Amino acid sequence: MTDVTGLQTPALIVERERLDANIARMEQRCRDLGVRLRPHVKTAKSAEIGGRTPSAVAHGITVSTVKEAEYFGAHAFTDQLYAVTVVPSRLPRLAALRRRGVQVRLAVDSEAAVTAVAEFGAREGVTFDVLLEVDSGEHRSGLSPDDDELARLAERLDRAAATRFAGVFTHAGHGYHCRTAAELRAVAEQERAAVVAAAERIGARGVECAITSVGSTPTATHAEHLSGVSEVRAGVYVFGDVFQASLGTCRLDDVAASVLTAVIGHQRQLGRLVIDAGALALSKDRSTAALGPERDAGYGLVCDVDLRPLPGARVAAVYQEHGLVEIEGGVDFGAFPLGHLLRVLPNHACITAAAYDRYRVVHDRTVEATWGRVNEWT
Amino acid sequence: MTDVTGLQTPALIVERERLDANIARMEQRCRDLGVRLRPHVKTAKSAEIGGRTPSAVAHGITVSTVKEAEYFGAHAFTDQLYAVTVVPSRLPRLAALRRRGVQVRLAVDSEAAVTAVAEFGAREGVTFDVLLEVDSGEHRSGLSPDDDELARLAERLDRAAATRFAGVFTHAGHGYHCRTAAELRAVAEQERAAVVAAAERIGARGVECAITSVGSTPTATHAEHLSGVSEVRAGVYVFGDVFQASLGTCRLDDVAASVLTAVIGHQRQLGRLVIDAGALALSKDRSTAALGPERDAGYGLVCDVDLRPLPGARVAAVYQEHGLVEIEGGVDFGAFPLGHLLRVLPNHACITAAAYDRYRVVHDRTVEATWGRVNEWT
């Protein structure tokens, strides 16, 4: 057992107790809402964290890449929704997963994709369960809930020999632009109403819509009810981050992922600390810039090694391997000698975590374990 | 030999011919300037690309992390400058490298670091060659060239039993804020003058300053002369990128690194293509935003599969695994069917490349090889 201060920096740390509390909170929230939780593993991309998530084990998971599907499939997570619209080039790997007993459901939002999946499945003797993606207002991907195409594609999927129509799903990512709980409640309702309307439209053609799936951490947290919804996909809640705290989906004290970093210099002229967490270790995510100058966290909020936030401290600038820390009211350099350890709460945990190939799991300052993570695509 | 169209997406591609031309151009440039080139391998982080760089093989390399030092050391690149100020916790790994015959020079800019290196070296019986970092105007790290501390630390390094004073180095990263060649010439002169002044100040105390090292791709490209400089560190020139093209250090046709991506959907309402290269595959680097709306490349410029830029096409928005492509004048969806392949030129190649663990090396549309890359820190 190593003390956290014995780790090389930069390192990605997970606070085990916070993680487990975040997981338990969302499990309870979905029980209260009366919906299944199908955790989106794209945030942590870790079999160990999946294994600590009751719903992931009991119901299944959501994945964002074929590589995640393969990795989690190999770790016995055999019930999956691959929630990014599929292209023909990915079908051989997905078929291989099906043959290994991994039930990986596919997503489509076009005639061309339906045709590709149906033809490939028929040719290769594989049957795929397929969901249609609905656009509930984010305008990233998916069909509008009032588009006639929805029911037409559902019918085609239902009838084709090599496809089964499994349901509809949507992601109200525009919730990330909300600034109040009331706005988030409205977006959550939009998300719910979109899949319910889509399912009704499809049902009216006599095609059963078994799954009605919505989700994001902000809408799952703020929804008033999820009547007509069968499952929620949420992901970043396992860690939380500074931006999530601004949306009221966690408190800063809940943020379970942080970057351990060392002071590597003093920029005395400008009164800044130089740390060894830069653009690669923190990412260039600037989502908190949208919160205005008062709440802008720069490239991350700075805490001491025990995760106590340093008032007014943020990473003001990043270079590839350098970060510059500013502290409101000025830096007392004597308090931050060379090698002094700090921890940075990320703006956006999904993006920051992607720079690391493993997690250092910490409880009470002790490194209890190292957990894996799957990056890349191929 | 696979055709590039047979690759899974997203994938990081290196065009071998462009890479070799970029390498040859900087080699020639440094010969013309009469200085050695010590390539900064932090961009490509690849032993194979280091091996194609004559100066890396003949003179040595610059590294930005201990992990790079270890990886390149294991690939017989035994002459290194680790150009990030060192902290005590890294010294055991660096000493192990020294013992394996890797001459890894260290960087410091403080009394505390000098003391730490000298004491560690004495205790462990290792001698380190150490450079002092000079701040030539970027105000990221380093001592001002007119700071008395410089000569004092050089003397201490020269006298201590376990350290040798090796020279001074600087990085004029503020060149990235320049918008004209004239501005870049001025910053290059500032960079040169800073190390020359620092070396003179140190020499006046009777301490020899063997290395005077400057560098960045923009200043190396635009410098009028480098009189008094012994070596240049440049890195991103091997690939170039959209931001480098804006600084006149390459043309868009020289950019050797790109992300192969597939069309995974049509956002017909808003007239956008959905691609499978998002925030992780491209990074959230928005450096080209500083160029103004006319030249802002969004999250990358979009080309066809043969790297011909699509006029007015850029990645306008990214989500974790989705990108949205806008094309000036509107998208002809028939020309971009599901699965259609595109290639995205990155804003900042160093950051984009960090999402991948290997390079697909392409020439004439054929994948000739796979080259390695070292990510992470520990």
mmCIF file with all atom_site columns, C-alpha atoms in Angstrom, chain B residues 3-130:
data_model
loop_
_atom_site.group_PDB
_atom_site.id
_atom_site.type_symbol
_atom_site.label_atom_id
_atom_site.label_alt_id
_atom_site.label_comp_id
_atom_site.label_asym_id
_atom_site.label_entity_id
_atom_site.label_seq_id
_atom_site.pdbx_PDB_ins_code
_atom_site.Cartn_x
_atom_site.Cartn_y
_atom_site.Cartn_z
_atom_site.occupancy
_atom_site.B_iso_or_equiv
_atom_site.pdbx_formal_charge
_atom_site.auth_seq_id
_atom_site.auth_comp_id
_atom_site.auth_asym_id
_atom_site.auth_atom_id
_atom_site.pdbx_PDB_model_num
ATOM 1   C CA . ASP B 1 3   ? -5.657  0.268  -48.653 1.00 0.00 ? 3   ASP B CA 1
ATOM 2   C CA . VAL B 1 4   ? -6.306  3.244  -46.375 1.00 0.00 ? 4   VAL B CA 1
ATOM 3   C CA . THR B 1 5   ? -10.016 2.710  -46.962 1.00 0.00 ? 5   THR B CA 1
ATOM 4   C CA . GLY B 1 6   ? -9.746  -0.630 -45.163 1.00 0.00 ? 6   GLY B CA 1
ATOM 5   C CA . LEU B 1 7   ? -8.824  0.962  -41.828 1.00 0.00 ? 7   LEU B CA 1
ATOM 6   C CA . GLN B 1 8   ? -11.180 1.165  -38.878 1.00 0.00 ? 8   GLN B CA 1
ATOM 7   C CA . THR B 1 9   ? -12.041 4.738  -37.895 1.00 0.00 ? 9   THR B CA 1
ATOM 8   C CA . PRO B 1 10  ? -11.096 7.007  -36.287 1.00 0.00 ? 10  PRO B CA 1
ATOM 9   C CA . ALA B 1 11  ? -7.413  6.375  -36.980 1.00 0.00 ? 11  ALA B CA 1
ATOM 10  C CA . LEU B 1 12  ? -4.328  8.558  -36.912 1.00 0.00 ? 12  LEU B CA 1
ATOM 11  C CA . ILE B 1 13  ? -2.585  8.596  -40.255 1.00 0.00 ? 13  ILE B CA 1
ATOM 12  C CA . VAL B 1 14  ? 0.896   9.742  -41.140 1.00 0.00 ? 14  VAL B CA 1
ATOM 13  C CA . GLU B 1 15  ? 1.648   10.493 -44.769 1.00 0.00 ? 15  GLU B CA 1
ATOM 14  C CA . ARG B 1 16  ? 5.148   9.132  -45.092 1.00 0.00 ? 16  ARG B CA 1
ATOM 15  C CA . GLU B 1 17  ? 6.225   11.338 -47.990 1.00 0.00 ? 17  GLU B CA 1
ATOM 16  C CA . ARG B 1 18  ? 5.056   14.544 -46.306 1.00 0.00 ? 18  ARG B CA 1
ATOM 17  C CA . LEU B 1 19  ? 6.683   13.509 -43.036 1.00 0.00 ? 19  LEU B CA 1
ATOM 18  C CA . ASP B 1 20  ? 10.026  12.875 -44.705 1.00 0.00 ? 20  ASP B CA 1
ATOM 19  C CA . ALA B 1 21  ? 9.825   16.177 -46.590 1.00 0.00 ? 21  ALA B CA 1
ATOM 20  C CA . ASN B 1 22  ? 9.038   18.070 -43.367 1.00 0.00 ? 22  ASN B CA 1
ATOM 21  C CA . ILE B 1 23  ? 11.971  16.390 -41.643 1.00 0.00 ? 23  ILE B CA 1
ATOM 22  C CA . ALA B 1 24  ? 14.331  17.166 -44.525 1.00 0.00 ? 24  ALA B CA 1
ATOM 23  C CA . ARG B 1 25  ? 13.203  20.809 -44.636 1.00 0.00 ? 25  ARG B CA 1
ATOM 24  C CA . MET B 1 26  ? 14.000  21.439 -40.967 1.00 0.00 ? 26  MET B CA 1
ATOM 25  C CA . GLU B 1 27  ? 17.322  19.594 -41.243 1.00 0.00 ? 27  GLU B CA 1
ATOM 26  C CA . GLN B 1 28  ? 18.257  21.878 -44.141 1.00 0.00 ? 28  GLN B CA 1
ATOM 27  C CA . ARG B 1 29  ? 16.991  24.944 -42.327 1.00 0.00 ? 29  ARG B CA 1
ATOM 28  C CA . CYS B 1 30  ? 19.238  24.226 -39.339 1.00 0.00 ? 30  CYS B CA 1
ATOM 29  C CA . ARG B 1 31  ? 22.233  23.556 -41.602 1.00 0.00 ? 31  ARG B CA 1
ATOM 30  C CA . ASP B 1 32  ? 21.566  26.935 -43.240 1.00 0.00 ? 32  ASP B CA 1
ATOM 31  C CA . LEU B 1 33  ? 21.400  28.569 -39.823 1.00 0.00 ? 33  LEU B CA 1
ATOM 32  C CA . GLY B 1 34  ? 24.615  26.843 -38.791 1.00 0.00 ? 34  GLY B CA 1
ATOM 33  C CA . VAL B 1 35  ? 23.130  25.199 -35.707 1.00 0.00 ? 35  VAL B CA 1
ATOM 34  C CA . ARG B 1 36  ? 22.530  21.664 -34.594 1.00 0.00 ? 36  ARG B CA 1
ATOM 35  C CA . LEU B 1 37  ? 18.974  20.432 -34.482 1.00 0.00 ? 37  LEU B CA 1
ATOM 36  C CA . ARG B 1 38  ? 17.906  18.522 -31.366 1.00 0.00 ? 38  ARG B CA 1
ATOM 37  C CA . PRO B 1 39  ? 14.388  17.471 -32.376 1.00 0.00 ? 39  PRO B CA 1
ATOM 38  C CA . HIS B 1 40  ? 11.700  17.632 -29.702 1.00 0.00 ? 40  HIS B CA 1
ATOM 39  C CA . VAL B 1 41  ? 10.077  14.228 -29.816 1.00 0.00 ? 41  VAL B CA 1
ATOM 40  C CA . LYS B 1 42  ? 7.063   15.307 -27.735 1.00 0.00 ? 42  LYS B CA 1
ATOM 41  C CA . THR B 1 43  ? 5.009   15.730 -30.917 1.00 0.00 ? 43  THR B CA 1
ATOM 42  C CA . ALA B 1 44  ? 5.316   12.301 -32.484 1.00 0.00 ? 44  ALA B CA 1
ATOM 43  C CA . LYS B 1 45  ? 6.605   10.353 -29.430 1.00 0.00 ? 45  LYS B CA 1
ATOM 44  C CA . SER B 1 46  ? 7.584   7.621  -31.873 1.00 0.00 ? 46  SER B CA 1
ATOM 45  C CA . ALA B 1 47  ? 10.862  5.730  -32.123 1.00 0.00 ? 47  ALA B CA 1
ATOM 46  C CA . GLU B 1 48  ? 10.235  5.074  -35.807 1.00 0.00 ? 48  GLU B CA 1
ATOM 47  C CA . ILE B 1 49  ? 9.812   8.778  -36.559 1.00 0.00 ? 49  ILE B CA 1
ATOM 48  C CA . GLY B 1 50  ? 12.878  9.553  -34.439 1.00 0.00 ? 50  GLY B CA 1
ATOM 49  C CA . GLY B 1 51  ? 14.763  7.016  -36.504 1.00 0.00 ? 51  GLY B CA 1
ATOM 50  C CA . ARG B 1 52  ? 13.856  8.851  -39.727 1.00 0.00 ? 52  ARG B CA 1
ATOM 51  C CA . THR B 1 53  ? 15.183  12.152 -38.329 1.00 0.00 ? 53  THR B CA 1
ATOM 52  C CA . PRO B 1 54  ? 18.918  12.457 -39.118 1.00 0.00 ? 54  PRO B CA 1
ATOM 53  C CA . SER B 1 55  ? 19.618  14.945 -36.312 1.00 0.00 ? 55  SER B CA 1
ATOM 54  C CA . ALA B 1 56  ? 17.823  12.818 -33.737 1.00 0.00 ? 56  ALA B CA 1
ATOM 55  C CA . VAL B 1 57  ? 20.074  9.912  -34.629 1.00 0.00 ? 57  VAL B CA 1
ATOM 56  C CA . ALA B 1 58  ? 23.270  11.952 -35.011 1.00 0.00 ? 58  ALA B CA 1
ATOM 57  C CA . HIS B 1 59  ? 22.945  14.545 -32.221 1.00 0.00 ? 59  HIS B CA 1
ATOM 58  C CA . GLY B 1 60  ? 20.153  13.540 -29.918 1.00 0.00 ? 60  GLY B CA 1
ATOM 59  C CA . ILE B 1 61  ? 16.658  14.463 -28.918 1.00 0.00 ? 61  ILE B CA 1
ATOM 60  C CA . THR B 1 62  ? 14.580  16.615 -26.587 1.00 0.00 ? 62  THR B CA 1
ATOM 61  C CA . VAL B 1 63  ? 11.954  14.947 -24.403 1.00 0.00 ? 63  VAL B CA 1
ATOM 62  C CA . SER B 1 64  ? 9.092   16.327 -22.317 1.00 0.00 ? 64  SER B CA 1
ATOM 63  C CA . THR B 1 65  ? 8.415   13.436 -19.915 1.00 0.00 ? 65  THR B CA 1
ATOM 64  C CA . VAL B 1 66  ? 10.426  10.782 -18.113 1.00 0.00 ? 66  VAL B CA 1
ATOM 65  C CA . LYS B 1 67  ? 8.385   8.166  -19.922 1.00 0.00 ? 67  LYS B CA 1
ATOM 66  C CA . GLU B 1 68  ? 9.553   9.549  -23.276 1.00 0.00 ? 68  GLU B CA 1
ATOM 67  C CA . ALA B 1 69  ? 13.121  9.497  -21.940 1.00 0.00 ? 69  ALA B CA 1
ATOM 68  C CA . GLU B 1 70  ? 12.756  5.832  -20.972 1.00 0.00 ? 70  GLU B CA 1
ATOM 69  C CA . TYR B 1 71  ? 11.058  4.824  -24.224 1.00 0.00 ? 71  TYR B CA 1
ATOM 70  C CA . PHE B 1 72  ? 13.544  6.589  -26.473 1.00 0.00 ? 72  PHE B CA 1
ATOM 71  C CA . GLY B 1 73  ? 16.425  5.414  -24.295 1.00 0.00 ? 73  GLY B CA 1
ATOM 72  C CA . ALA B 1 74  ? 15.264  1.839  -24.846 1.00 0.00 ? 74  ALA B CA 1
ATOM 73  C CA . HIS B 1 75  ? 15.281  2.570  -28.596 1.00 0.00 ? 75  HIS B CA 1
ATOM 74  C CA . ALA B 1 76  ? 18.956  3.644  -28.540 1.00 0.00 ? 76  ALA B CA 1
ATOM 75  C CA . PHE B 1 77  ? 18.384  7.421  -28.442 1.00 0.00 ? 77  PHE B CA 1
ATOM 76  C CA . THR B 1 78  ? 20.956  7.907  -25.715 1.00 0.00 ? 78  THR B CA 1
ATOM 77  C CA . ASP B 1 79  ? 21.611  11.650 -26.018 1.00 0.00 ? 79  ASP B CA 1
ATOM 78  C CA . GLN B 1 80  ? 18.696  13.550 -24.506 1.00 0.00 ? 80  GLN B CA 1
ATOM 79  C CA . LEU B 1 81  ? 17.618  16.835 -23.006 1.00 0.00 ? 81  LEU B CA 1
ATOM 80  C CA . TYR B 1 82  ? 14.622  16.518 -20.675 1.00 0.00 ? 82  TYR B CA 1
ATOM 81  C CA . ALA B 1 83  ? 13.446  20.082 -21.158 1.00 0.00 ? 83  ALA B CA 1
ATOM 82  C CA . VAL B 1 84  ? 10.929  20.370 -18.315 1.00 0.00 ? 84  VAL B CA 1
ATOM 83  C CA . THR B 1 85  ? 12.178  21.522 -14.904 1.00 0.00 ? 85  THR B CA 1
ATOM 84  C CA . VAL B 1 86  ? 12.837  18.463 -12.806 1.00 0.00 ? 86  VAL B CA 1
ATOM 85  C CA . VAL B 1 87  ? 11.328  17.626 -9.404  1.00 0.00 ? 87  VAL B CA 1
ATOM 86  C CA . PRO B 1 88  ? 12.919  15.360 -6.782  1.00 0.00 ? 88  PRO B CA 1
ATOM 87  C CA . SER B 1 89  ? 10.382  12.539 -7.247  1.00 0.00 ? 89  SER B CA 1
ATOM 88  C CA . ARG B 1 90  ? 11.594  11.972 -10.811 1.00 0.00 ? 90  ARG B CA 1
ATOM 89  C CA . LEU B 1 91  ? 15.276  11.608 -9.957  1.00 0.00 ? 91  LEU B CA 1
ATOM 90  C CA . PRO B 1 92  ? 15.280  7.851  -9.238  1.00 0.00 ? 92  PRO B CA 1
ATOM 91  C CA . ARG B 1 93  ? 13.919  7.033  -12.703 1.00 0.00 ? 93  ARG B CA 1
ATOM 92  C CA . LEU B 1 94  ? 16.319  9.495  -14.298 1.00 0.00 ? 94  LEU B CA 1
ATOM 93  C CA . ALA B 1 95  ? 19.255  8.040  -12.364 1.00 0.00 ? 95  ALA B CA 1
ATOM 94  C CA . ALA B 1 96  ? 18.290  4.560  -13.564 1.00 0.00 ? 96  ALA B CA 1
ATOM 95  C CA . LEU B 1 97  ? 18.443  5.882  -17.120 1.00 0.00 ? 97  LEU B CA 1
ATOM 96  C CA . ARG B 1 98  ? 21.902  7.371  -16.525 1.00 0.00 ? 98  ARG B CA 1
ATOM 97  C CA . ARG B 1 99  ? 23.063  3.993  -15.220 1.00 0.00 ? 99  ARG B CA 1
ATOM 98  C CA . ARG B 1 100 ? 21.776  2.320  -18.374 1.00 0.00 ? 100 ARG B CA 1
ATOM 99  C CA . GLY B 1 101 ? 23.965  4.638  -20.433 1.00 0.00 ? 101 GLY B CA 1
ATOM 100 C CA . VAL B 1 102 ? 21.336  7.192  -21.427 1.00 0.00 ? 102 VAL B CA 1
ATOM 101 C CA . GLN B 1 103 ? 22.801  10.693 -21.167 1.00 0.00 ? 103 GLN B CA 1
ATOM 102 C CA . VAL B 1 104 ? 19.660  12.521 -20.111 1.00 0.00 ? 104 VAL B CA 1
ATOM 103 C CA . ARG B 1 105 ? 20.362  16.162 -19.289 1.00 0.00 ? 105 ARG B CA 1
ATOM 104 C CA . LEU B 1 106 ? 18.135  17.831 -16.747 1.00 0.00 ? 106 LEU B CA 1
ATOM 105 C CA . ALA B 1 107 ? 16.510  21.264 -16.638 1.00 0.00 ? 107 ALA B CA 1
ATOM 106 C CA . VAL B 1 108 ? 16.212  23.491 -13.565 1.00 0.00 ? 108 VAL B CA 1
ATOM 107 C CA . ASP B 1 109 ? 15.302  27.097 -12.897 1.00 0.00 ? 109 ASP B CA 1
ATOM 108 C CA . SER B 1 110 ? 15.543  27.335 -9.091  1.00 0.00 ? 110 SER B CA 1
ATOM 109 C CA . GLU B 1 111 ? 17.912  27.004 -6.190  1.00 0.00 ? 111 GLU B CA 1
ATOM 110 C CA . ALA B 1 112 ? 15.670  24.305 -4.701  1.00 0.00 ? 112 ALA B CA 1
ATOM 111 C CA . ALA B 1 113 ? 16.023  22.147 -7.798  1.00 0.00 ? 113 ALA B CA 1
ATOM 112 C CA . VAL B 1 114 ? 19.795  22.597 -7.924  1.00 0.00 ? 114 VAL B CA 1
ATOM 113 C CA . THR B 1 115 ? 20.020  21.506 -4.285  1.00 0.00 ? 115 THR B CA 1
ATOM 114 C CA . ALA B 1 116 ? 17.743  18.522 -4.860  1.00 0.00 ? 116 ALA B CA 1
ATOM 115 C CA . VAL B 1 117 ? 19.701  17.263 -7.869  1.00 0.00 ? 117 VAL B CA 1
ATOM 116 C CA . ALA B 1 118 ? 23.101  17.836 -6.241  1.00 0.00 ? 118 ALA B CA 1
ATOM 117 C CA . GLU B 1 119 ? 22.104  16.093 -3.012  1.00 0.00 ? 119 GLU B CA 1
ATOM 118 C CA . PHE B 1 120 ? 20.382  13.188 -4.746  1.00 0.00 ? 120 PHE B CA 1
ATOM 119 C CA . GLY B 1 121 ? 23.346  12.710 -7.092  1.00 0.00 ? 121 GLY B CA 1
ATOM 120 C CA . ALA B 1 122 ? 25.852  12.728 -4.224  1.00 0.00 ? 122 ALA B CA 1
ATOM 121 C CA . ARG B 1 123 ? 23.782  10.265 -2.220  1.00 0.00 ? 123 ARG B CA 1
ATOM 122 C CA . GLU B 1 124 ? 23.204  7.887  -5.128  1.00 0.00 ? 124 GLU B CA 1
ATOM 123 C CA . GLY B 1 125 ? 26.578  8.243  -6.811  1.00 0.00 ? 125 GLY B CA 1
ATOM 124 C CA . VAL B 1 126 ? 25.169  9.595  -10.061 1.00 0.00 ? 126 VAL B CA 1
ATOM 125 C CA . THR B 1 127 ? 26.372  12.667 -11.939 1.00 0.00 ? 127 THR B CA 1
ATOM 126 C CA . PHE B 1 128 ? 23.820  14.717 -13.843 1.00 0.00 ? 128 PHE B CA 1
ATOM 127 C CA . ASP B 1 129 ? 24.407  17.241 -16.604 1.00 0.00 ? 129 ASP B CA 1
ATOM 128 C CA . VAL B 1 130 ? 22.076  20.138 -15.928 1.00 0.00 ? 130 VAL B CA 1
#
